[in-house]
XYZ file of C-alpha atoms in Angstrom:
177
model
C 37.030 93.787 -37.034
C 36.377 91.415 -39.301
C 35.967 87.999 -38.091
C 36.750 84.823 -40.018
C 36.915 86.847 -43.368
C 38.013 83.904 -45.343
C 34.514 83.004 -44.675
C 32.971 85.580 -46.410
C 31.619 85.714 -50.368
C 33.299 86.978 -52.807
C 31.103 89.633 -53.741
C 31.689 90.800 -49.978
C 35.581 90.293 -50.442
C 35.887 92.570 -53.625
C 33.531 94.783 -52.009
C 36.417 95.313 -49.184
C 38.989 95.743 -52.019
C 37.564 99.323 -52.910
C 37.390 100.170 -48.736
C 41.132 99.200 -48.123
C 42.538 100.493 -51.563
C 44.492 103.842 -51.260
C 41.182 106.183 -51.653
C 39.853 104.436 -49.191
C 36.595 104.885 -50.283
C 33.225 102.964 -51.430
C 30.526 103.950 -54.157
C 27.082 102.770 -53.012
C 25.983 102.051 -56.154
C 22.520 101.022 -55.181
C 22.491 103.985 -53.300
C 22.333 106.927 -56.453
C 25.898 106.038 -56.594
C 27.082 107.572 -53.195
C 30.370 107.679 -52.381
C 31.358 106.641 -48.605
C 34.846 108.095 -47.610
C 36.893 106.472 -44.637
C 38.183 108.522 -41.976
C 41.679 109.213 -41.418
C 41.685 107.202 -38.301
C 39.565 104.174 -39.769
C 41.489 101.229 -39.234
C 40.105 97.286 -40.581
C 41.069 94.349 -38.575
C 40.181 90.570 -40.012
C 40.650 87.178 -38.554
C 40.768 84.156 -40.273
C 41.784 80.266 -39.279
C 44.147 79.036 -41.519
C 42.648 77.045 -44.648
C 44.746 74.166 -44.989
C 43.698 73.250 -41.169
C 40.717 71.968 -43.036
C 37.934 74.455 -41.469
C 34.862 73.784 -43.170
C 33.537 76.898 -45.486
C 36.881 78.390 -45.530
C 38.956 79.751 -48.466
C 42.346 81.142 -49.963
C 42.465 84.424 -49.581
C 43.057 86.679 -52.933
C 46.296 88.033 -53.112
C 44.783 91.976 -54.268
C 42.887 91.849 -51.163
C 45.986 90.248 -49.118
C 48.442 92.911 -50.246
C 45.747 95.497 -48.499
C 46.330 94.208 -45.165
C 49.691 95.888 -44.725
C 50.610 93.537 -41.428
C 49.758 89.729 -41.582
C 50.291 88.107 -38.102
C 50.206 83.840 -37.507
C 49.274 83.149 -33.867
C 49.756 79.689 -32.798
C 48.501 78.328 -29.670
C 49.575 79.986 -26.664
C 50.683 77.433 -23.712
C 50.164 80.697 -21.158
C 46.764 80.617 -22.405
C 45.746 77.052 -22.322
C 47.513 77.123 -18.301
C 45.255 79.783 -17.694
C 42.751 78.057 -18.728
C 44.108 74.668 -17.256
C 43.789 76.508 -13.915
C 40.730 77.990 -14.167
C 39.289 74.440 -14.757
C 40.886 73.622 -11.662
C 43.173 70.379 -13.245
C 45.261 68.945 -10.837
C 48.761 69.488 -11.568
C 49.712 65.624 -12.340
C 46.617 65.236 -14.917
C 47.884 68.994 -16.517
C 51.375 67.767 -17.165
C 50.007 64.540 -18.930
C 47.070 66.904 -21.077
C 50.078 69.054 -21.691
C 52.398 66.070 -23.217
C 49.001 64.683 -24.875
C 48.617 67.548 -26.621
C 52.573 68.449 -27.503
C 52.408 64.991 -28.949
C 49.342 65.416 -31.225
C 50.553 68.795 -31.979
C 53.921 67.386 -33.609
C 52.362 64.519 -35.379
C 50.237 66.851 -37.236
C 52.838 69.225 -37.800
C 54.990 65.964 -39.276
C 51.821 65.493 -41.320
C 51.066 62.234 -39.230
C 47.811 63.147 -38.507
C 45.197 65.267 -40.268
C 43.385 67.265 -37.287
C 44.930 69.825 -35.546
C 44.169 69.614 -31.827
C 42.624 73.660 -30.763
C 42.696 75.031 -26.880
C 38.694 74.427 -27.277
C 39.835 70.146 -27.865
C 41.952 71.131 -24.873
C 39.140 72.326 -23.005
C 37.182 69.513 -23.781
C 39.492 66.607 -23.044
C 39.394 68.318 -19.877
C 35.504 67.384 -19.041
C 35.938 64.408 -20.596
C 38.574 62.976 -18.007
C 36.295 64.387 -15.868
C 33.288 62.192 -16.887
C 35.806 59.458 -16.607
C 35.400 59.381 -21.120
C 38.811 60.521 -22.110
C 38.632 57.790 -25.088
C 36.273 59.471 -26.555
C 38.467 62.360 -27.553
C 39.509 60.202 -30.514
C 36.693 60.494 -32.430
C 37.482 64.520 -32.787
C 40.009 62.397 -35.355
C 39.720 61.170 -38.788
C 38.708 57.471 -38.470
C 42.142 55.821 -39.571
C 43.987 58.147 -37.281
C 42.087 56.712 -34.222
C 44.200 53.570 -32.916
C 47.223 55.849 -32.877
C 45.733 58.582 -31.613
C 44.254 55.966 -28.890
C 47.483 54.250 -27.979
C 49.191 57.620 -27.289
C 46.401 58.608 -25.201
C 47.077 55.107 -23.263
C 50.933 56.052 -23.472
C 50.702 59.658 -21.580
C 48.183 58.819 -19.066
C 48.648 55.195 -18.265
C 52.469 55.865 -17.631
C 54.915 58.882 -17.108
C 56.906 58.763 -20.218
C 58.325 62.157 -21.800
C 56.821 63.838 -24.912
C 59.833 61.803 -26.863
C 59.440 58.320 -25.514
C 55.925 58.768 -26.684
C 57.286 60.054 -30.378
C 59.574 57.305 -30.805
C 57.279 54.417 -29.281
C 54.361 56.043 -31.507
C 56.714 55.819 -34.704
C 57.655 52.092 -33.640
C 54.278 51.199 -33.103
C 54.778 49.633 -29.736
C 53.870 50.490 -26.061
């Protein structure tokens, strides 16, 4: 396995080329030119976070080395995982619902391009101690700096009041409370 291949140099990345291509196999050149044949049952797994989420150090992948991966899969964020995980931090079940809305809200204004961060289980996770430090506010600066105030006032929204993932939307997009 692979892990966060988009990460990797290019020399690595054409090195993989050879490995993956139908011979399956790799000349170790600075070895007298050995030649390193896969097994039958070899099989290459790689990870990557998507690059327009804006990870740091992360790049397009190249389409020859793409078209080797014969199965591509997208895995969003799982809501059975961040429960799980939700539980396991013992939340009580009123302050879950509202982290739950929180981050269904943040979640749709980045997918509507509103905001530039995407919100991960680990800034899940870790709005999680921070209402337990009594600092939730602080989870805004995990934002860019002119996404702050709205990321602020729909923070004050979902946990000052019960209000539904839409009454936050369409008070967010009116710029009211």
């Amino acid at each position: 396995c692979l892990d966060e291949i988009n990460a990797a140099s290019p020399e690595v990345l054409f090195v993989l080329n050879s490995v993956m291509d139908d011979d399956r196999q790799l000349a170790l050149i600075e070895k007298d030119g050995e030649v390193v044949k896969a097994d039958e049952k070899f099989r290459l797994v790689a990870t990557c976070n998507p690059t327009e989420l804006g990870y740091s150090g992360t790049k397009e992948m190249n389409e020859a080395l793409l078209d080797r991966f014969p199965v591509v899969l997208d895995i969003g964020y799982s809501e059975e995982v961040e429960n799980k995980i939700l539980n396991k931090m013992k939340v009580e079940p009123v302050v879950k619902e509202k982290i739950k809305k929180f981050t269904k809200v943040i979640r749709n204004a980045y997918i509507r391009n509103e905001i530039s961060v995407p919100f991960s289980t680990r800034s899940v996770m870790n709005l999680v101690k921070l209402i337990e430090r009594d600092q939730i506010e602080l989870i805004v600066n995990r934002f860019k700096i002119f996404e702050r105030k709205a990321v602020s006032d729909m923070l004050k929204l979902i946990f000052g009041e019960d209000k539904t993932v839409e009454e936050v939307e369409n008070l967010a997009k009116k710029g009211g409370n």
